[in-house]
Short mmCIF file of C-alpha atoms in Angstrom, two decimals:
data_model
loop_
_atom_site.label_atom_id
_atom_site.label_comp_id
_atom_site.label_asym_id
_atom_site.label_seq_id
_atom_site.Cartn_x
_atom_site.Cartn_y
_atom_site.Cartn_z
CA MET A 1 94.73 50.93 -138.50
CA ASP A 2 91.56 50.08 -140.61
CA ASP A 3 88.66 52.67 -141.27
CA GLU A 4 86.51 51.42 -138.70
CA THR A 5 89.25 51.62 -135.64
CA SER A 6 90.30 54.93 -137.13
CA ILE A 7 86.61 56.32 -137.01
CA LEU A 8 85.95 54.89 -133.60
CA LYS A 9 89.29 56.62 -132.48
CA ASP A 10 87.92 59.92 -133.41
CA GLN A 11 84.48 59.37 -132.01
CA LEU A 12 86.10 58.28 -128.54
CA PHE A 13 88.46 61.03 -128.57
CA ALA A 14 85.71 63.85 -129.41
CA ALA A 15 83.46 61.86 -126.78
CA CYS A 16 86.32 62.09 -124.18
CA GLN A 17 86.57 65.96 -124.90
CA ASP A 18 82.88 66.71 -124.60
CA ALA A 19 82.94 64.98 -121.06
CA CYS A 20 85.75 66.96 -119.61
CA SER A 21 84.81 69.98 -121.02
CA GLU A 22 84.18 71.81 -117.55
CA ASN A 23 87.01 69.71 -115.89
CA PRO A 24 89.79 69.51 -118.24
CA ASP A 25 91.70 67.37 -115.75
CA LYS A 26 89.17 64.77 -115.57
CA LEU A 27 90.58 60.96 -115.70
CA PHE A 28 88.84 58.27 -117.56
CA SER A 29 88.97 54.73 -116.48
CA GLN A 30 88.48 51.86 -118.57
CA GLU A 31 84.66 51.68 -117.48
CA ASP A 32 84.39 55.30 -118.02
CA LEU A 33 85.35 54.73 -121.60
CA MET A 34 83.00 52.16 -122.05
CA ALA A 35 80.25 54.03 -120.59
CA LEU A 36 80.56 56.38 -123.48
CA ASP A 37 78.84 54.21 -125.74
CA VAL A 38 81.44 54.66 -128.85
CA VAL A 39 82.71 51.18 -128.70
CA PRO A 40 80.70 48.34 -129.32
CA PRO A 41 79.68 46.95 -125.98
CA LYS A 42 81.76 44.48 -124.31
CA ASP A 43 84.38 44.62 -127.08
CA VAL A 44 87.15 45.42 -124.76
CA LYS A 45 89.84 44.08 -127.14
CA LYS A 46 88.73 46.92 -129.54
CA LEU A 47 88.62 49.65 -126.78
CA LEU A 48 92.36 48.62 -125.34
CA GLN A 49 93.19 48.93 -129.40
CA ILE A 50 92.01 52.46 -129.69
CA ILE A 51 93.34 53.23 -126.10
CA GLN A 52 96.81 52.12 -127.39
CA ILE A 53 96.61 54.43 -130.77
CA LEU A 54 95.36 57.16 -128.66
CA THR A 55 98.34 56.99 -126.66
CA ARG A 56 101.04 56.34 -128.71
CA GLU A 57 99.65 59.63 -130.77
CA ARG A 58 100.17 61.44 -127.37
CA LEU A 59 96.26 62.54 -127.15
CA PHE A 60 95.94 60.25 -124.05
CA ALA A 61 98.32 60.19 -121.02
CA PRO A 62 98.08 57.35 -118.88
CA VAL A 63 97.94 58.21 -115.07
CA HIS A 64 98.76 55.43 -112.41
CA PHE A 65 96.87 54.64 -109.24
CA HIS A 66 96.82 52.05 -106.86
CA SER A 67 93.51 51.20 -107.88
CA GLY A 68 94.41 50.87 -111.58
CA LEU A 69 94.99 52.75 -115.02
CA ALA A 70 93.26 55.97 -115.93
CA TRP A 71 93.79 58.04 -118.87
CA ARG A 72 94.04 62.08 -119.20
CA VAL A 73 92.78 63.51 -122.42
CA ARG A 74 95.76 65.99 -123.95
CA PRO A 75 94.48 68.44 -126.38
CA GLU A 76 95.81 67.96 -130.09
CA ALA A 77 97.78 71.34 -130.04
CA GLU A 78 99.75 69.88 -126.94
CA ALA A 79 100.07 66.36 -128.77
CA ALA A 80 101.69 68.32 -131.62
CA LYS A 81 104.34 69.65 -129.76
CA TYR A 82 105.83 66.02 -129.22
CA LYS A 83 106.17 65.44 -132.73
CA SER A 84 108.47 68.26 -133.00
CA LEU A 85 111.00 67.07 -130.37
CA THR A 86 114.24 65.74 -132.08
CA SER A 87 115.47 63.20 -129.66
CA GLU A 88 114.47 60.78 -127.11
CA ASP A 89 115.59 62.53 -124.28
CA GLN A 90 113.40 65.73 -125.13
CA VAL A 91 110.65 63.64 -125.14
CA LEU A 92 111.17 61.71 -122.01
CA VAL A 93 112.00 65.00 -119.93
CA TYR A 94 109.00 67.10 -121.54
CA GLU A 95 106.66 64.12 -120.88
CA LEU A 96 107.53 63.86 -117.15
CA ILE A 97 107.30 67.99 -117.16
CA ASP A 98 104.00 67.43 -118.75
CA ALA A 99 102.89 64.94 -116.07
CA ALA A 100 104.01 67.07 -113.38
CA GLY A 101 101.42 69.93 -114.49
CA SER A 102 100.89 73.36 -112.55
CA GLU A 103 103.11 71.65 -109.44
CA GLY A 104 106.32 71.60 -111.54
CA ALA A 105 109.09 69.23 -112.04
CA TRP A 106 112.24 68.90 -109.56
CA GLN A 107 115.40 68.86 -111.90
CA GLN A 108 117.29 66.34 -109.67
CA GLU A 109 114.01 64.42 -109.66
CA ILE A 110 114.00 64.32 -113.22
CA LYS A 111 117.52 63.02 -113.49
CA ASN A 112 116.96 60.35 -110.89
CA ARG A 113 113.61 59.14 -112.31
CA LEU A 114 114.97 59.17 -115.98
CA ASN A 115 118.58 57.99 -115.26
CA LEU A 116 119.68 60.49 -117.57
CA GLN A 117 123.53 61.85 -117.93
CA GLU A 118 123.49 64.96 -116.22
CA ASN A 119 124.99 66.50 -119.68
CA ALA A 120 122.05 64.95 -121.54
CA MET A 121 119.54 65.91 -119.13
CA ARG A 122 121.10 69.90 -119.28
CA LYS A 123 120.99 69.70 -122.94
CA ALA A 124 117.32 68.38 -123.26
CA LEU A 125 116.60 71.06 -121.02
CA ARG A 126 118.25 73.84 -123.03
CA GLU A 127 116.45 72.67 -126.25
CA LEU A 128 113.19 72.63 -124.36
CA GLU A 129 113.48 75.96 -122.79
CA ALA A 130 114.66 77.74 -126.33
CA LYS A 131 111.78 76.23 -128.15
CA ARG A 132 109.38 77.74 -125.20
CA PHE A 133 107.94 74.61 -124.10
CA ILE A 134 109.26 74.80 -120.58
CA ARG A 135 110.49 77.46 -118.40
CA GLN A 136 112.19 77.78 -114.92
CA PHE A 137 110.70 78.83 -111.73
CA THR A 138 111.23 78.65 -107.61
CA THR A 139 109.07 77.61 -104.95
CA VAL A 140 108.44 79.08 -101.58
CA GLU A 141 109.20 75.91 -99.90
CA ASN A 142 112.88 76.07 -101.02
CA THR A 143 114.02 78.99 -103.23
CA SER A 144 117.33 77.11 -104.31
CA LYS A 145 115.46 74.13 -105.93
CA LYS A 146 115.41 74.34 -109.85
CA MET A 147 111.81 73.61 -111.08
CA TRP A 148 110.46 73.20 -114.30
CA ILE A 149 107.32 73.75 -115.66
CA LYS A 150 105.23 73.98 -119.05
CA PHE A 151 105.57 77.21 -120.53
CA ASN A 152 101.87 78.26 -120.71
CA LEU A 153 101.29 76.90 -117.30
CA GLN A 154 101.15 78.95 -113.95
CA PRO A 155 102.61 77.60 -110.71
CA SER A 156 100.08 76.08 -108.44
CA ALA A 157 99.38 78.05 -105.02
CA ARG A 158 101.22 75.62 -103.26
CA ALA A 159 104.28 76.47 -105.11
CA THR A 160 104.08 79.93 -105.29
CA GLY A 161 102.46 80.41 -101.64
CA GLY A 162 99.11 81.58 -102.92
CA PRO A 163 98.19 85.25 -102.17
CA TRP A 164 99.91 85.07 -98.77
CA TYR A 165 103.24 85.21 -100.27
CA THR A 166 104.99 88.40 -102.05
CA ASP A 167 108.63 87.93 -103.82
CA GLN A 168 108.83 84.48 -102.22
CA TYR A 169 108.42 86.18 -98.97
CA LEU A 170 105.44 85.63 -96.50
CA ASP A 171 103.50 89.04 -96.44
CA GLU A 172 102.62 89.01 -92.74
CA ALA A 173 101.51 92.72 -92.50
CA PHE A 174 98.81 91.70 -95.48
CA ILE A 175 97.58 88.45 -93.41
CA ASP A 176 97.29 90.61 -90.10
CA MET A 177 95.15 93.15 -92.09
CA LEU A 178 93.02 90.78 -93.56
CA GLN A 179 92.40 88.56 -90.36
CA THR A 180 91.55 92.19 -88.51
CA VAL A 181 89.08 92.70 -91.47
CA VAL A 182 87.55 89.29 -91.25
CA VAL A 183 87.14 89.64 -87.56
CA ARG A 184 85.55 92.94 -87.86
CA ILE A 185 83.03 91.81 -90.64
CA ILE A 186 82.03 88.93 -88.20
CA LYS A 187 81.47 91.28 -85.05
CA ASP A 188 79.42 93.46 -87.39
CA LYS A 189 77.25 90.67 -88.75
CA GLY A 190 77.07 88.34 -85.69
CA SER A 191 76.24 90.69 -83.03
CA TYR A 192 74.41 93.86 -82.63
CA ARG A 193 75.40 97.12 -80.88
CA SER A 194 73.40 98.27 -77.63
CA THR A 195 72.90 101.97 -77.33
CA GLY A 196 70.48 104.31 -75.09
CA GLU A 197 70.31 105.47 -71.53
CA ARG A 198 70.06 103.84 -68.44
CA ASN A 199 66.84 103.79 -66.69
CA ASN A 200 67.22 106.32 -63.68
CA ARG A 201 68.65 104.05 -60.61
CA SER A 202 66.37 104.69 -57.36
CA ALA A 203 67.56 107.90 -55.74
CA SER A 204 69.69 107.66 -52.55
CA PRO A 205 67.51 107.52 -49.46
CA VAL A 206 67.54 110.48 -47.55
CA LEU A 207 70.56 111.04 -45.19
CA PRO A 208 70.68 112.90 -42.12
CA LYS A 209 73.02 115.49 -41.92
CA LYS A 210 75.55 116.05 -39.44
CA GLY A 211 73.63 116.68 -36.14
CA VAL A 212 73.67 117.02 -32.31
CA ILE A 213 73.72 113.56 -30.30
CA LYS A 214 70.59 113.24 -28.13
CA GLY A 215 70.13 111.37 -25.13
CA GLY A 216 72.73 110.35 -22.25
CA LEU A 217 75.61 108.39 -23.78
CA SER A 218 78.63 107.11 -22.32
CA GLU A 219 81.88 108.79 -22.36
CA ALA A 220 83.05 106.09 -24.48
CA ALA A 221 80.04 106.12 -27.11
CA MET A 222 80.34 110.13 -27.47
CA LYS A 223 84.28 109.78 -28.30
CA SER A 224 83.53 107.04 -30.98
CA LYS A 225 83.47 107.85 -34.52
CA LYS A 226 80.46 106.07 -35.46
CA ARG A 227 76.69 107.15 -34.36
CA MET A 228 73.53 105.35 -34.32
CA ALA A 229 70.77 106.60 -36.69
CA ASP A 230 68.30 107.15 -33.96
CA ALA A 231 70.98 109.73 -32.48
CA MET A 232 70.90 111.99 -35.20
CA SER A 233 68.89 114.99 -35.41
CA LYS A 234 65.79 114.73 -37.78
CA ASP A 235 64.88 118.25 -37.65
CA ASP A 236 67.81 119.50 -40.13
CA THR A 237 67.53 117.39 -43.12
CA ALA A 238 66.89 117.92 -46.64
CA PRO A 239 65.89 115.19 -49.66
CA ALA A 240 68.84 114.28 -51.54
CA THR A 241 68.67 114.96 -55.50
CA ALA A 242 68.27 112.33 -57.67
CA PRO A 243 71.41 111.61 -59.85
CA ALA A 244 70.99 112.82 -63.56
CA SER A 245 70.46 109.94 -65.97
CA LYS A 246 73.77 109.10 -67.92
CA VAL A 247 74.54 108.09 -71.19
CA ARG A 248 75.60 104.59 -71.29
CA SER A 249 78.48 103.93 -73.76
CA THR A 250 77.83 101.80 -76.91
CA ILE A 251 78.97 98.03 -76.21
CA ARG A 252 78.30 95.00 -78.39
CA LEU A 253 75.98 92.40 -77.23
CA PRO A 254 75.67 88.75 -78.54
CA LEU A 255 72.67 87.82 -80.72
CA PRO A 256 70.14 85.29 -79.44
CA ALA A 257 70.01 81.81 -79.81
CA GLY A 258 68.52 80.22 -82.98
CA TYR A 259 70.06 83.14 -85.05
CA THR A 260 70.56 81.83 -88.67
CA SER A 261 72.20 84.68 -90.34
CA TYR A 262 75.72 84.57 -89.32
CA PRO A 263 78.37 85.38 -92.01
CA THR A 264 79.57 82.32 -93.95
CA ALA A 265 83.13 82.01 -95.55
CA GLU A 266 81.46 83.10 -99.14
CA GLU A 267 79.89 86.16 -97.77
CA ILE A 268 83.10 87.28 -96.02
CA THR A 269 84.95 86.56 -99.23
CA THR A 270 82.14 88.40 -101.12
CA GLU A 271 82.36 91.44 -99.01
CA ILE A 272 86.16 91.89 -98.99
CA VAL A 273 85.79 91.50 -102.66
CA GLN A 274 83.57 94.27 -103.17
CA LYS A 275 85.46 96.54 -100.72
CA LYS A 276 88.54 96.02 -102.83
CA ILE A 277 90.52 95.30 -99.82
CA ALA A 278 92.80 93.09 -101.43
CA ARG A 279 93.69 94.79 -104.35
CA GLY A 280 95.70 92.79 -106.97
CA GLN A 281 95.57 89.44 -105.03
CA PRO A 282 92.93 87.05 -106.49
CA LEU A 283 91.27 86.14 -103.16
CA LYS A 284 88.96 83.13 -103.21
CA THR A 285 86.78 81.32 -100.70
CA GLU A 286 89.25 78.89 -99.93
CA HIS A 287 92.11 81.57 -99.05
CA VAL A 288 89.36 83.37 -96.33
CA GLN A 289 88.65 79.99 -95.21
CA GLU A 290 92.03 79.59 -93.92
CA LEU A 291 92.15 82.92 -92.20
CA ILE A 292 89.00 81.86 -90.74
CA ASP A 293 90.52 78.37 -89.84
CA ILE A 294 93.29 80.36 -87.99
CA LEU A 295 91.06 82.59 -86.01
CA VAL A 296 88.89 79.51 -84.81
CA TRP A 297 92.21 77.81 -83.74
CA GLU A 298 93.26 81.00 -81.74
CA ASN A 299 89.65 81.37 -80.13
CA ARG A 300 88.83 84.58 -81.72
CA VAL A 301 85.93 83.24 -83.71
CA GLU A 302 83.61 80.15 -83.18
CA ALA A 303 81.35 78.16 -86.20
CA VAL A 304 77.82 78.15 -85.80
CA ASN A 305 75.77 75.27 -87.69
CA MET A 306 72.91 76.99 -89.41
CA GLY A 307 71.18 74.00 -91.47
CA ASP A 308 73.33 73.09 -94.53
CA ARG A 309 75.40 76.08 -93.95
CA VAL A 310 78.44 76.94 -91.26
CA GLY A 311 78.55 80.37 -90.06
CA TYR A 312 80.75 82.06 -87.63
CA ARG A 313 80.76 84.59 -84.80
CA ALA A 314 83.22 86.49 -82.40
CA VAL A 315 83.97 84.82 -79.01
CA ARG A 316 83.69 86.98 -76.37
CA ILE A 317 86.66 86.80 -74.01
CA SER A 318 85.81 86.23 -70.75
CA LYS A 319 87.03 89.30 -68.49
CA GLN A 320 88.20 86.44 -65.82
CA ASN A 321 90.49 85.11 -68.77
CA PRO A 322 92.18 88.03 -70.33
CA ASP A 323 95.24 86.20 -70.92
CA MET A 324 93.67 84.23 -73.60
CA VAL A 325 94.53 86.94 -76.16
CA LYS A 326 96.90 89.78 -76.81
CA LEU A 327 96.81 92.77 -74.42
CA ASP A 328 96.31 95.36 -77.43
CA SER A 329 93.61 93.00 -78.96
CA GLU A 330 90.38 94.20 -80.13
CA ASP A 331 88.50 91.01 -79.28
CA PHE A 332 87.38 92.50 -75.88
CA TRP A 333 83.73 93.64 -76.53
CA GLU A 334 83.80 95.74 -73.16
CA PRO A 335 86.68 97.70 -71.60
CA ARG A 336 88.99 94.81 -69.76
CA THR A 337 87.49 95.28 -65.88
CA ASN A 338 87.46 93.19 -62.94
CA GLY A 339 84.68 94.14 -60.10
CA LEU A 340 86.52 93.06 -57.19
CA THR A 341 89.57 95.91 -58.36
CA THR A 342 87.09 98.52 -59.27
CA VAL A 343 84.71 98.66 -56.69
CA PRO A 344 84.86 101.90 -54.94
CA CYS A 345 85.30 100.37 -51.36
CA GLY A 346 88.90 99.82 -52.10
CA LYS A 347 90.17 103.42 -52.17
CA CYS A 348 87.07 105.07 -50.37
CA PRO A 349 88.49 108.06 -48.17
CA VAL A 350 85.62 107.55 -45.70
CA PHE A 351 85.54 103.89 -45.80
CA GLU A 352 85.77 104.10 -41.97
CA LEU A 353 82.76 105.74 -41.53
CA CYS A 354 80.91 103.82 -43.87
CA GLU A 355 78.02 101.24 -41.95
CA GLU A 356 74.69 100.66 -42.38
CA GLY A 357 72.89 103.55 -41.06
CA GLY A 358 75.63 105.87 -40.37
CA PRO A 359 76.53 109.09 -42.08
CA VAL A 360 77.88 106.83 -45.07
CA TRP A 361 76.65 103.93 -46.43
CA ALA A 362 76.60 101.52 -49.53
CA GLY A 363 72.83 102.44 -50.30
CA GLY A 364 73.47 106.11 -50.73
CA CYS A 365 77.17 106.12 -51.48
CA GLU A 366 77.69 108.72 -54.68
CA TYR A 367 80.90 106.29 -55.68
CA PHE A 368 78.62 103.49 -56.19
CA ASP A 369 76.27 105.50 -58.44
CA LYS A 370 79.33 106.46 -60.34
CA TRP A 371 80.55 103.07 -60.63
CA LEU A 372 77.16 101.14 -61.28
CA SER A 373 76.55 103.67 -64.11
#
């Protein structure tokens, strides 16, 4: 290798390190490497020569795509490990595990891809493990699989299950608790509580007390339980007192149309982290988004487009469709009732006496006042 090629090789490697400082896993195509303006323009032959040298020195790791070939930059400290390997089997095995990254490599897959004998593969794995280059781990998908990963890497969230798994088991109690917290945050920020007293309803009209029937009525009319209003005595009447105003229970109501401050996934994540609800679990926005997606699928919350942001608000469960959620769900914004079953007429003790103008009627019914308030 001449001096010019050596200088260009060092410059190209340094330029690639600067370009991937923010993203260590960045891939470089041939066009990307040429765009770094290190190799003379249109000198593809010189560029390929430098790429071959960097790949042979393990500073470039080739990555195959359906659209072509790309390269990933490998740190010099990692490249130096290859020089300490003493056999070709160690190099092949370590290179495969290195390429697998945080996902890890399955022991059976290593054997099949490298076409190695069982004894040779096990020996290479033991030697690499003794040098603290690799280590073994298990995944939540299949705990019986023997997986191998680089010693200084942590398994990916897909392999470990992320914050939703504890000791290889799905932590359902933790998930349910966080879902409850997310729903409460969405309700608090995506609706408002209505409090206060109801306006006094109109007082019941003056009702006649039991009086003496006037006029000559037939015997059948006199035996009837119901009497006409004009047959009641008007002398012995007293005005009915207006019912006292009653404090209405606090209820949660939706915000008006056009509201643009519904909580986003980022805001919900920030509040959960600030409250230290998930201690010891590194919750990120993508984790909270997974919970929100489940709540949307269960029809407990819904997305609201707010320009270039997406907020969320709680779904108000219809009283006519109580089967949409669990019986013990907190998603009912008001007590679950049905007007046809709670109207006092169904259990009124004087239902037979109730009629317009009679001694009992809907306009002056005290049971109706209690029910409406």
